[in-house]
Amino acid sequence: MFRRDLRPDSWFFSFLVGSLSRSLFAFAALARNQTSKGFAPVTIETSRHMYEYVATALDWWHADRYCEQHFAQLLVEPQGNEQASFSKLLHSHHIRGSVWLNERDGVLHKPKRRRNHIVPVLVFGHKTDTKYVKVLSDFPALPAVTACAHLQWDTRTQEIATVFSYAVPAFINEFQLRGFVDEEGFVRFALIVHEHHSPYLPVFRADGQWHHFCVTWQQENGTWSIYADGKRRASASGLCAVGSVPQAIYGQGTFIIGQDQDSLGGSFKEKESFSGNITDLHIWQKVLSVEQIEKVRSCWVVEQDLVFRWSSNTLEVESTVQEVTAQFLCPGPVEECRVFEVGSSGFSYASCLQTLPFICLYRKDAYWQLKKAHLESSHSLVGRVNMLAERTVIPESIFTSDVQDMNLSVALGALDVLATVLKERETSVLESSDLLSVLQLLKQVSDVEVQEGEELKMLEQLGQYYVEVTELILEEQNIETWSSVSQVIRGPMAVVELCDKMVSLLAPLLTAGRTKIMVQHGNVGMEVRKLELGKQLTSEAYLVQTSEKDSHDLIEVPAEEMQRLKARGLHKLVVKNMWFGYSSLQRCLSGTDNTVVFQDTAASDGGQKYLSTVVGTAVISAALLSDYQEISTSVRYHLQHHVQDLSNTPVGPICAFWNFSLSPDAGGMWSTSGCSVVTSLPDSTACFCNHTTNFAVLLQVYNMQRTTKEELTLQTLTFIGCGVSFCALIVTFILFLAVGVPKSERTTVHKNLIFALAAAEALLMFSELAKTNQVVCFMITAFLHLFFTAAFSWMLVEGLLLWSKVVAVNMSEDKRMKFYYVTGWGFPVVIVTVTLATSFDKYVADTHCWLNIQTNVIWAFVGPVLFILAVNTFVLFRVVMVTVSSARRRSKMLTPNSSLENQIGIQIWATAKPILVLLPVLGLTWVCGVLVHLSVIWAYVFIVLNSLQGLYIFLVYAVYNSEVRNAIQRMKDKKKALSFTNCSHPINYLSSPRNTTSWETGRPSVAESALSSPVQKDPPVKNITNKGNFGAKIPMGISSIMSPERPAVELTAFKSSVDT
């Protein structure tokens, strides 16, 4: 593992090799020793779970891997009230001591494993004035800088040692790091910038072990920090003063490792030289964050603003400096892992490299399904694979298999044999146990840790075998097998997760000369590519040829997203893509409950009846990484439909992605958050999503309930009805404004209702024209939502106003009107604003300019409408009761001897009149919409009643409204009066004929007076005789004529005018 070209008397190097080998290889050796032995776990059964206690101690990483490869998970921390009972349960099975714990979200977000890292190590055996290493790099000016490295300090001396020095002609000590071992056994560091010296501060213990350090400095305020082993040990400001203006570290200087430069590039002194070992030095032109420093400590190089990368090719090594290549085990981001103390029922933390027993947690149904598969297995595939390989590639029992740390050659040989056996039995169906064994092997292969010195050609071949095996097990004849093990593997998307791990392993194949690696076999493909964000930015697409001729699937990162990433300072990216053509994967996903999220929200307008949701396309994925960390970005994808079985069935496309965090026990669920349909064709759909993950197009299958001719007829009726309604509403609104109808609560409410309805009808007529423009369609939808909700709110106000006339309300007219305006306009504005704020991405439907009925957004309209209809129905019922009761009393008073048939007729008319008058204005005709899905007849009734609502309002509120007719009559009379202004004698002109009550009426009841609510209340005039040239009969209100044939209660919304 080491290249040893050292002198035999170099005792310090021997110390280095010994300590390095102990610290770096103990982890792997321990895992091999511990997992090579078989053991019989203890199984504990509860009402919901199965617990498998493994007594053999493993480190946290191998314990977690063991459970995962056995289709379980490492024990999750028990809840507070479960801790004591769980501890007693373990005690009853004689389990004591400590066991490893997983975090509660560990199933979905596992910590990264420690990884091996092969690097050149510089060995400075003892202090001398000759040993040095020069960095061959042209440094730019550095307004900010971070330098990080792994260091092993020589504990034999307490003299000052220079780790590195950077000199320029202006300042020999331009940038330097020095240190020494103090009397308490700590290594103290001091940073020098512009020849200004920080104090020596302790950073780590001088224990002869490897430590990671970072030093940072920035020009502004001269702020500096020193980190050791991921923790900040010292920081301050003021390390910059050169006059009054802070200066950047000068560029084009000389960087020397291991010596202090007293002149540019030379004049070294033995007493200030470095003694120890150093590796993995990187320098950045910025201050790294704490998170980035933690990544660097874990051997992940942050590419952004990197000015020097550690490499033997960039170093000029003096001949006496020893240089070795070592396999370095990088520290993991999580050094301490959670532990459950069985005896005390408490929790603690321990080093993740410590070895402890552990418990694997199974869901009970999954465990017994796993047992059943094992017991019913014939082991034919496993036996064939092991026979061809002449060794045990796949254990016969998945319960007794150990954690295997595979290397590339072992993994390559195992997949080669497995692919051969699977192709031999291509037409036969896999058994459940065979499929589980294959998936277990794929898990082991995807966990292979590629070492930097290994043969990369083997890695590419491994990827090809991996894709081939995956494609073979996804053959359609294995659909039932996938379904039978679905609970064990947490759904068929588990294979997608495994492939995602595998495609990440291909990243080391990317070089400057080879920027794209693509592997495809049948219905499975994967690609990894390297992107340089240069001047010319174009969209990056992953294109896959499908089985259909001249058709393809693709996913791409738009050019504008690339520009945004570049503006964030990113320069180098790695893109991972995967594609799973239509196979048993999609059929299994369509046959499970994973699409139920759409069944609950799918809606129908009556023309189509929703049947089911299927995965109708390939599954395609994309992920962008920078410094091994995933970056969020938008993508577009275009997928071909695979609906051979649904050729004559209408389908509705839904752009969706697989969300592993939804329903984790089932392995995830489809979600539409952040995704929308861009274009939809009969054979394909294009989508846009504001994030990266695994995508598909779900097809909602419908059963046609109306023919195309019926749909066209309904659309035509809607357009004509809306046009007539709009014109009638506009005329009514103009009449209210132009003819001088007296102001009142009632007329104000009428005008607001008419305006809201007219605006909604106008937008509805022209909404189809806006479908092609996404922005305009969005605005049309928002205004339609606003005005239709406002129309219903004013219908609610109509009901409240009517209620105030029936039931005494102790509120002044001014306060009532303020309340009405808040209800009529404020309520809709709040609803629309909240809906847009919470559901902006899924607000608009995919195929027309209206609210998205596939999500809960539609309830932002349906909910208020249902509430208003319920309130107005109660108001109407109350009005009918009052009207009938009043009509009955008057009938008995005025015509006590009338026939039974006549009284029944009066009762029927008293009931029918308010219903006919108030149904449209209270919006109750919308109740027909509930019945639309039953028959096309109800669709016609619904459209006619509601699209002609405006015409009905015109007839009731304008043509037969006494206030409007009286206002028009006054205008006519005034016009006639003006024509006689030249007459010499005064005119006896009745300018304002008023409704009167005849002498037979007597005094109306309180309820009748409240309901009639006249605008002007004048005393009754008896036997008026009109004199002069303008004699005319005064119009009388219907309710004022007290005959048995007329109802006694005048309706708020309807005052007709009749000559007497």
Short mmCIF file of C-alpha atoms in Angstrom, two decimals, residues 263-663:
data_model
loop_
_atom_site.label_atom_id
_atom_site.label_comp_id
_atom_site.label_asym_id
_atom_site.label_seq_id
_atom_site.Cartn_x
_atom_site.Cartn_y
_atom_site.Cartn_z
CA SER A 263 14.63 35.84 1.31
CA LEU A 264 12.42 35.18 -1.69
CA GLY A 265 12.52 31.42 -2.13
CA GLY A 266 15.54 30.77 0.12
CA SER A 267 17.67 31.57 3.22
CA PHE A 268 16.17 28.76 5.27
CA LYS A 269 17.06 28.17 8.93
CA GLU A 270 17.14 24.78 10.60
CA LYS A 271 15.60 25.95 13.88
CA GLU A 272 12.49 27.28 12.06
CA SER A 273 12.00 24.30 9.76
CA PHE A 274 9.12 21.84 9.97
CA SER A 275 9.45 18.31 11.31
CA GLY A 276 6.57 15.96 10.75
CA ASN A 277 4.29 14.83 7.90
CA ILE A 278 1.85 16.76 5.78
CA THR A 279 -0.63 15.92 3.02
CA ASP A 280 -3.76 17.12 1.25
CA LEU A 281 -2.90 20.84 1.23
CA HIS A 282 -5.47 22.92 -0.66
CA ILE A 283 -5.73 26.71 -0.99
CA TRP A 284 -8.81 28.77 -1.88
CA GLN A 285 -9.29 32.39 -2.86
CA LYS A 286 -12.07 32.84 -0.32
CA VAL A 287 -13.03 32.09 3.27
CA LEU A 288 -14.67 28.67 3.49
CA SER A 289 -17.75 28.22 5.63
CA VAL A 290 -17.82 25.82 8.57
CA GLU A 291 -19.80 23.35 6.47
CA GLN A 292 -17.25 23.52 3.65
CA ILE A 293 -14.37 23.04 6.08
CA GLU A 294 -16.12 19.93 7.40
CA LYS A 295 -16.38 18.64 3.82
CA VAL A 296 -12.68 19.30 3.20
CA ARG A 297 -11.83 17.47 6.42
CA SER A 298 -13.74 14.51 4.97
CA CYS A 299 -11.54 14.63 1.84
CA TRP A 300 -14.14 16.30 -0.43
CA VAL A 301 -12.51 19.10 -2.42
CA VAL A 302 -14.52 22.32 -2.69
CA GLU A 303 -14.02 23.33 -6.32
CA GLN A 304 -15.28 26.90 -6.11
CA ASP A 305 -12.43 29.48 -5.99
CA LEU A 306 -9.80 26.75 -5.60
CA VAL A 307 -6.37 28.15 -6.53
CA PHE A 308 -4.19 25.16 -5.55
CA ARG A 309 -5.09 21.47 -5.50
CA TRP A 310 -2.85 18.91 -3.79
CA SER A 311 -1.01 16.80 -6.37
CA SER A 312 2.50 15.43 -6.87
CA ASN A 313 2.56 17.05 -10.31
CA THR A 314 2.28 20.53 -8.80
CA LEU A 315 5.09 20.11 -6.27
CA GLU A 316 8.84 20.59 -6.57
CA VAL A 317 10.17 18.22 -3.90
CA GLU A 318 13.71 18.66 -2.61
CA SER A 319 15.61 15.37 -2.91
CA THR A 320 15.94 14.69 0.81
CA VAL A 321 12.21 15.10 1.46
CA GLN A 322 10.55 11.71 1.58
CA GLU A 323 7.38 11.33 -0.55
CA VAL A 324 5.13 8.32 -0.12
CA THR A 325 1.72 7.37 -1.47
CA ALA A 326 -0.59 6.41 1.36
CA GLN A 327 -4.17 5.22 1.69
CA PHE A 328 -5.73 7.68 4.04
CA LEU A 329 -9.01 7.02 5.87
CA CYS A 330 -10.73 10.38 5.94
CA PRO A 331 -12.72 11.43 8.98
CA GLY A 332 -16.45 11.13 8.51
CA PRO A 333 -18.77 14.14 8.88
CA VAL A 334 -20.39 12.40 11.85
CA GLU A 335 -17.72 11.33 14.31
CA GLU A 336 -20.11 10.38 17.11
CA CYS A 337 -23.15 8.15 16.74
CA ARG A 338 -26.14 7.66 18.99
CA VAL A 339 -26.24 4.74 21.42
CA PHE A 340 -29.14 3.22 23.40
CA GLU A 341 -28.20 2.12 26.91
CA VAL A 342 -30.37 -0.94 27.53
CA GLY A 343 -29.88 -1.02 31.28
CA SER A 344 -30.63 2.64 32.01
CA SER A 345 -33.11 3.19 29.16
CA GLY A 346 -31.09 6.29 28.30
CA PHE A 347 -29.10 7.57 25.35
CA SER A 348 -25.50 8.54 24.84
CA TYR A 349 -22.95 9.04 22.08
CA ALA A 350 -19.92 6.99 21.12
CA SER A 351 -17.32 7.11 18.39
CA CYS A 352 -18.82 5.72 15.21
CA LEU A 353 -15.70 3.56 14.80
CA GLN A 354 -16.30 1.88 18.12
CA THR A 355 -17.71 -1.64 17.82
CA LEU A 356 -21.04 -2.41 19.48
CA PRO A 357 -23.89 -4.90 19.09
CA PHE A 358 -26.92 -3.60 17.23
CA ILE A 359 -30.58 -4.30 16.48
CA CYS A 360 -32.19 -4.43 13.04
CA LEU A 361 -35.80 -3.30 12.88
CA TYR A 362 -38.30 -4.96 10.51
CA ARG A 363 -41.93 -4.19 9.89
CA LYS A 364 -43.77 -7.30 10.96
CA ASP A 365 -45.56 -7.92 7.66
CA ALA A 366 -42.34 -7.41 5.71
CA TYR A 367 -40.42 -9.80 7.96
CA TRP A 368 -42.89 -12.63 7.50
CA GLN A 369 -43.05 -11.98 3.78
CA LEU A 370 -39.28 -12.29 3.75
CA LYS A 371 -39.46 -15.54 5.71
CA LYS A 372 -42.11 -16.92 3.37
CA ALA A 373 -40.01 -16.14 0.32
CA HIS A 374 -37.03 -17.91 1.89
CA LEU A 375 -39.00 -21.03 2.87
CA GLU A 376 -40.67 -21.41 -0.53
CA SER A 377 -37.45 -20.91 -2.48
CA SER A 378 -35.94 -23.63 -4.66
CA HIS A 379 -32.59 -21.76 -4.68
CA SER A 380 -32.16 -22.64 -8.36
CA LEU A 381 -30.77 -19.26 -9.41
CA VAL A 382 -28.50 -18.94 -6.36
CA GLY A 383 -27.14 -22.43 -6.86
CA ARG A 384 -26.48 -21.83 -10.56
CA VAL A 385 -24.63 -18.55 -9.88
CA ASN A 386 -22.44 -20.04 -7.15
CA MET A 387 -21.66 -23.09 -9.30
CA LEU A 388 -20.49 -20.99 -12.27
CA ALA A 389 -18.49 -18.67 -10.03
CA GLU A 390 -16.99 -21.67 -8.22
CA ARG A 391 -17.51 -19.80 -4.96
CA THR A 392 -20.34 -18.37 -2.87
CA VAL A 393 -21.36 -15.21 -4.69
CA ILE A 394 -24.91 -15.18 -3.31
CA PRO A 395 -25.67 -16.88 0.04
CA GLU A 396 -28.60 -19.28 0.03
CA SER A 397 -30.18 -17.50 2.99
CA ILE A 398 -30.50 -13.76 3.05
CA PHE A 399 -30.90 -13.95 6.84
CA THR A 400 -27.44 -15.39 7.51
CA SER A 401 -25.42 -13.46 4.91
CA ASP A 402 -22.74 -11.19 6.32
CA VAL A 403 -21.72 -7.69 5.35
CA GLN A 404 -19.26 -8.03 2.50
CA ASP A 405 -16.77 -5.27 1.70
CA MET A 406 -16.40 -5.86 -2.02
CA ASN A 407 -13.65 -4.48 -4.15
CA LEU A 408 -14.03 -3.79 -7.87
CA SER A 409 -12.74 -7.10 -9.12
CA VAL A 410 -14.97 -9.19 -6.81
CA ALA A 411 -18.04 -7.09 -7.66
CA LEU A 412 -17.28 -7.28 -11.39
CA GLY A 413 -16.96 -11.05 -11.32
CA ALA A 414 -20.17 -11.48 -9.30
CA LEU A 415 -22.27 -9.37 -11.69
CA ASP A 416 -20.74 -11.02 -14.74
CA VAL A 417 -21.82 -14.46 -13.56
CA LEU A 418 -25.23 -13.20 -12.43
CA ALA A 419 -25.93 -11.55 -15.79
CA THR A 420 -25.01 -14.77 -17.58
CA VAL A 421 -27.40 -16.84 -15.46
CA LEU A 422 -30.24 -14.32 -15.84
CA LYS A 423 -29.86 -14.33 -19.63
CA GLU A 424 -29.96 -18.12 -19.66
CA ARG A 425 -33.34 -18.11 -17.94
CA GLU A 426 -34.64 -15.07 -19.76
CA THR A 427 -38.11 -16.52 -20.36
CA SER A 428 -38.64 -17.92 -16.88
CA VAL A 429 -40.07 -16.00 -13.96
CA LEU A 430 -37.86 -15.15 -11.00
CA GLU A 431 -38.86 -16.50 -7.62
CA SER A 432 -39.36 -14.04 -4.78
CA SER A 433 -36.26 -15.27 -2.97
CA ASP A 434 -34.20 -15.04 -6.18
CA LEU A 435 -35.24 -11.43 -6.72
CA LEU A 436 -34.42 -10.56 -3.12
CA SER A 437 -31.02 -12.24 -3.41
CA VAL A 438 -30.25 -10.28 -6.59
CA LEU A 439 -31.28 -7.02 -4.93
CA GLN A 440 -29.11 -7.88 -1.93
CA LEU A 441 -26.12 -8.38 -4.23
CA LEU A 442 -26.87 -5.09 -6.03
CA LYS A 443 -26.90 -3.34 -2.64
CA GLN A 444 -23.45 -4.75 -1.88
CA VAL A 445 -22.08 -3.73 -5.27
CA SER A 446 -23.49 -0.21 -4.99
CA ASP A 447 -21.64 0.13 -1.66
CA VAL A 448 -18.27 -0.56 -3.28
CA GLU A 449 -15.80 2.13 -2.28
CA VAL A 450 -13.67 2.96 -5.30
CA GLN A 451 -10.08 3.68 -4.39
CA GLU A 452 -8.30 6.37 -6.32
CA GLY A 453 -5.52 4.10 -7.52
CA GLU A 454 -7.71 1.28 -8.86
CA GLU A 455 -8.17 0.38 -12.51
CA LEU A 456 -10.98 2.59 -13.78
CA LYS A 457 -11.72 0.41 -16.82
CA MET A 458 -13.07 -2.16 -14.40
CA LEU A 459 -15.39 0.49 -12.98
CA GLU A 460 -16.97 1.24 -16.35
CA GLN A 461 -17.44 -2.47 -17.01
CA LEU A 462 -19.03 -2.81 -13.57
CA GLY A 463 -21.53 -0.10 -14.54
CA GLN A 464 -22.43 -1.95 -17.73
CA TYR A 465 -23.01 -5.23 -15.87
CA TYR A 466 -25.03 -3.41 -13.20
CA VAL A 467 -27.36 -1.85 -15.80
CA GLU A 468 -27.70 -5.19 -17.60
CA VAL A 469 -28.67 -7.06 -14.43
CA THR A 470 -31.14 -4.32 -13.48
CA GLU A 471 -32.76 -4.47 -16.91
CA LEU A 472 -33.07 -8.25 -16.76
CA ILE A 473 -34.84 -8.31 -13.39
CA LEU A 474 -37.23 -5.58 -14.60
CA GLU A 475 -38.52 -7.75 -17.45
CA GLU A 476 -42.31 -7.73 -17.62
CA GLN A 477 -42.67 -11.44 -16.79
CA ASN A 478 -41.43 -10.59 -13.29
CA ILE A 479 -44.29 -8.19 -12.47
CA GLU A 480 -45.96 -10.55 -10.02
CA THR A 481 -42.64 -11.27 -8.33
CA TRP A 482 -41.99 -7.55 -7.80
CA SER A 483 -45.47 -7.17 -6.34
CA SER A 484 -44.94 -10.09 -3.95
CA VAL A 485 -41.81 -8.54 -2.40
CA SER A 486 -43.01 -4.93 -2.50
CA GLN A 487 -43.46 -4.69 1.27
CA VAL A 488 -40.01 -6.11 1.93
CA ILE A 489 -38.11 -3.76 -0.37
CA ARG A 490 -40.40 -0.76 0.34
CA GLY A 491 -41.73 -0.53 -3.18
CA PRO A 492 -40.25 -1.04 -6.65
CA MET A 493 -38.53 2.37 -6.63
CA ALA A 494 -35.89 0.74 -4.41
CA VAL A 495 -34.10 -0.35 -7.57
CA VAL A 496 -33.97 3.29 -8.69
CA GLU A 497 -32.26 4.20 -5.42
CA LEU A 498 -29.67 1.47 -6.00
CA CYS A 499 -28.97 2.68 -9.54
CA ASP A 500 -28.54 6.21 -8.23
CA LYS A 501 -25.73 4.94 -5.97
CA MET A 502 -24.16 3.12 -8.90
CA VAL A 503 -24.18 6.11 -11.24
CA SER A 504 -22.40 8.12 -8.52
CA LEU A 505 -19.58 5.54 -8.60
CA LEU A 506 -18.95 6.35 -12.27
CA ALA A 507 -17.88 9.94 -11.51
CA PRO A 508 -14.13 9.09 -11.23
CA LEU A 509 -14.21 8.10 -14.92
CA LEU A 510 -14.70 11.76 -15.90
CA THR A 511 -11.55 13.46 -17.08
CA ALA A 512 -10.63 16.54 -19.05
CA GLY A 513 -10.67 14.48 -22.23
CA ARG A 514 -13.80 12.48 -21.41
CA THR A 515 -16.62 14.60 -20.04
CA LYS A 516 -19.50 12.13 -20.44
CA ILE A 517 -19.99 8.48 -19.48
CA MET A 518 -23.18 6.84 -20.77
CA VAL A 519 -24.28 3.25 -20.12
CA GLN A 520 -27.51 1.76 -21.49
CA HIS A 521 -28.91 -1.72 -21.83
CA GLY A 522 -32.46 -2.20 -23.04
CA ASN A 523 -34.88 -0.34 -20.82
CA VAL A 524 -32.31 0.97 -18.33
CA GLY A 525 -29.78 3.73 -18.91
CA MET A 526 -27.55 5.97 -16.86
CA GLU A 527 -25.23 8.85 -17.61
CA VAL A 528 -22.79 11.01 -15.71
CA ARG A 529 -21.23 14.09 -17.26
CA LYS A 530 -18.97 16.96 -16.27
CA LEU A 531 -19.99 20.53 -17.04
CA GLU A 532 -17.80 23.60 -17.28
CA LEU A 533 -19.85 26.78 -16.86
CA GLY A 534 -17.97 28.89 -19.39
CA LYS A 535 -19.00 31.80 -21.53
CA GLN A 536 -21.28 29.85 -23.87
CA LEU A 537 -24.07 28.39 -21.79
CA THR A 538 -26.57 26.07 -23.44
CA SER A 539 -29.17 23.73 -22.05
CA GLU A 540 -27.78 20.33 -21.06
CA ALA A 541 -30.03 17.50 -22.22
CA TYR A 542 -30.00 13.76 -21.58
CA LEU A 543 -31.55 12.18 -24.69
CA VAL A 544 -32.67 8.53 -24.80
CA GLN A 545 -33.93 6.74 -27.90
CA THR A 546 -37.10 4.83 -27.07
CA SER A 547 -38.37 1.60 -28.61
CA GLU A 548 -40.77 3.51 -30.86
CA LYS A 549 -39.36 4.67 -34.16
CA ASP A 550 -38.22 8.30 -34.36
CA SER A 551 -39.20 9.05 -30.77
CA HIS A 552 -37.13 9.82 -27.71
CA ASP A 553 -37.30 10.83 -24.06
CA LEU A 554 -35.23 13.67 -22.70
CA ILE A 555 -34.54 15.71 -19.61
CA GLU A 556 -32.58 18.95 -19.63
CA VAL A 557 -31.37 21.77 -17.45
CA PRO A 558 -32.45 25.01 -19.18
CA ALA A 559 -29.81 27.51 -20.26
CA GLU A 560 -31.24 30.15 -17.95
CA GLU A 561 -30.72 27.79 -15.01
CA MET A 562 -27.11 27.28 -16.06
CA GLN A 563 -26.70 31.05 -16.11
CA ARG A 564 -28.18 31.30 -12.61
CA LEU A 565 -25.77 28.66 -11.30
CA LYS A 566 -22.86 30.48 -12.86
CA ALA A 567 -23.98 33.71 -11.21
CA ARG A 568 -23.82 31.86 -7.87
CA GLY A 569 -20.10 31.34 -8.46
CA LEU A 570 -20.25 27.71 -9.57
CA HIS A 571 -17.85 26.73 -12.35
CA LYS A 572 -17.71 22.92 -12.42
CA LEU A 573 -20.69 20.62 -12.06
CA VAL A 574 -21.39 16.93 -12.31
CA VAL A 575 -24.75 15.86 -13.77
CA LYS A 576 -26.26 12.43 -13.05
CA ASN A 577 -29.08 11.10 -15.24
CA MET A 578 -31.02 7.85 -15.22
CA TRP A 579 -33.75 6.44 -17.45
CA PHE A 580 -36.05 3.47 -16.90
CA GLY A 581 -38.10 2.58 -19.95
CA TYR A 582 -41.59 1.18 -19.70
CA SER A 583 -41.28 -2.19 -17.95
CA SER A 584 -42.44 -4.00 -14.85
CA LEU A 585 -41.28 -1.00 -12.79
CA GLN A 586 -44.08 1.20 -14.13
CA ARG A 587 -46.64 -1.58 -14.02
CA CYS A 588 -45.83 -2.29 -10.38
CA LEU A 589 -46.05 1.40 -9.53
CA SER A 590 -49.42 1.62 -11.28
CA GLY A 591 -50.69 -1.44 -9.44
CA THR A 592 -49.90 -0.18 -5.93
CA ASP A 593 -51.44 2.43 -3.69
CA ASN A 594 -48.67 4.89 -4.51
CA THR A 595 -50.95 6.81 -6.86
CA VAL A 596 -53.82 7.09 -4.39
CA VAL A 597 -52.84 10.68 -3.69
CA PHE A 598 -54.34 11.58 -7.03
CA GLN A 599 -57.44 9.45 -6.73
CA ASP A 600 -58.62 11.51 -3.82
CA THR A 601 -58.16 14.82 -5.57
CA ALA A 602 -59.04 13.96 -9.15
CA ALA A 603 -62.20 15.69 -10.23
CA SER A 604 -64.58 15.30 -13.09
CA ASP A 605 -66.90 17.74 -14.81
CA GLY A 606 -69.37 15.05 -15.74
CA GLY A 607 -68.06 14.54 -19.28
CA GLN A 608 -65.51 12.02 -18.06
CA LYS A 609 -65.59 9.66 -15.12
CA TYR A 610 -62.29 9.13 -13.35
CA LEU A 611 -61.21 5.49 -13.28
CA SER A 612 -57.57 5.22 -12.20
CA THR A 613 -54.06 6.65 -12.43
CA VAL A 614 -51.24 4.80 -14.14
CA VAL A 615 -47.58 5.52 -14.76
CA GLY A 616 -47.76 6.10 -18.50
CA THR A 617 -44.14 6.93 -19.39
CA ALA A 618 -40.56 6.08 -18.63
CA VAL A 619 -39.08 7.20 -15.31
CA ILE A 620 -36.30 9.71 -15.88
CA SER A 621 -34.11 11.53 -13.38
CA ALA A 622 -31.55 14.28 -13.12
CA ALA A 623 -29.30 15.55 -10.33
CA LEU A 624 -26.64 18.26 -10.32
CA LEU A 625 -23.71 18.11 -7.93
CA SER A 626 -21.04 20.58 -6.97
CA ASP A 627 -18.30 19.33 -4.67
CA TYR A 628 -20.32 16.14 -4.21
CA GLN A 629 -23.29 18.11 -2.84
CA GLU A 630 -26.59 18.15 -4.72
CA ILE A 631 -27.74 21.51 -6.09
CA SER A 632 -31.36 22.47 -6.51
CA THR A 633 -32.27 23.56 -10.02
CA SER A 634 -35.20 23.53 -12.43
CA VAL A 635 -35.51 20.98 -15.23
CA ARG A 636 -37.65 20.30 -18.27
CA TYR A 637 -38.48 16.80 -19.44
CA HIS A 638 -40.38 15.35 -22.37
CA LEU A 639 -41.60 11.74 -22.22
CA GLN A 640 -43.41 9.50 -24.70
CA HIS A 641 -46.67 7.89 -23.60
CA HIS A 642 -46.96 4.11 -23.42
CA VAL A 643 -50.72 3.59 -23.52
CA GLN A 644 -51.22 0.75 -25.98
CA ASP A 645 -53.90 -0.72 -23.73
CA LEU A 646 -55.62 2.67 -23.49
CA SER A 647 -55.65 3.72 -27.15
CA ASN A 648 -59.40 4.49 -27.18
CA THR A 649 -59.60 5.77 -23.61
CA PRO A 650 -59.24 9.45 -22.69
CA VAL A 651 -56.34 10.19 -20.37
CA GLY A 652 -55.19 13.27 -18.50
CA PRO A 653 -51.43 13.78 -18.07
CA ILE A 654 -49.96 14.78 -14.71
CA CYS A 655 -46.33 15.79 -14.27
CA ALA A 656 -45.07 14.12 -11.10
CA PHE A 657 -41.96 13.08 -9.21
CA TRP A 658 -41.27 10.33 -6.72
CA ASN A 659 -41.04 11.70 -3.19
CA PHE A 660 -39.24 9.19 -0.95
CA SER A 661 -40.19 11.14 2.19
CA LEU A 662 -43.92 10.59 1.65
CA SER A 663 -45.14 7.34 3.17
#
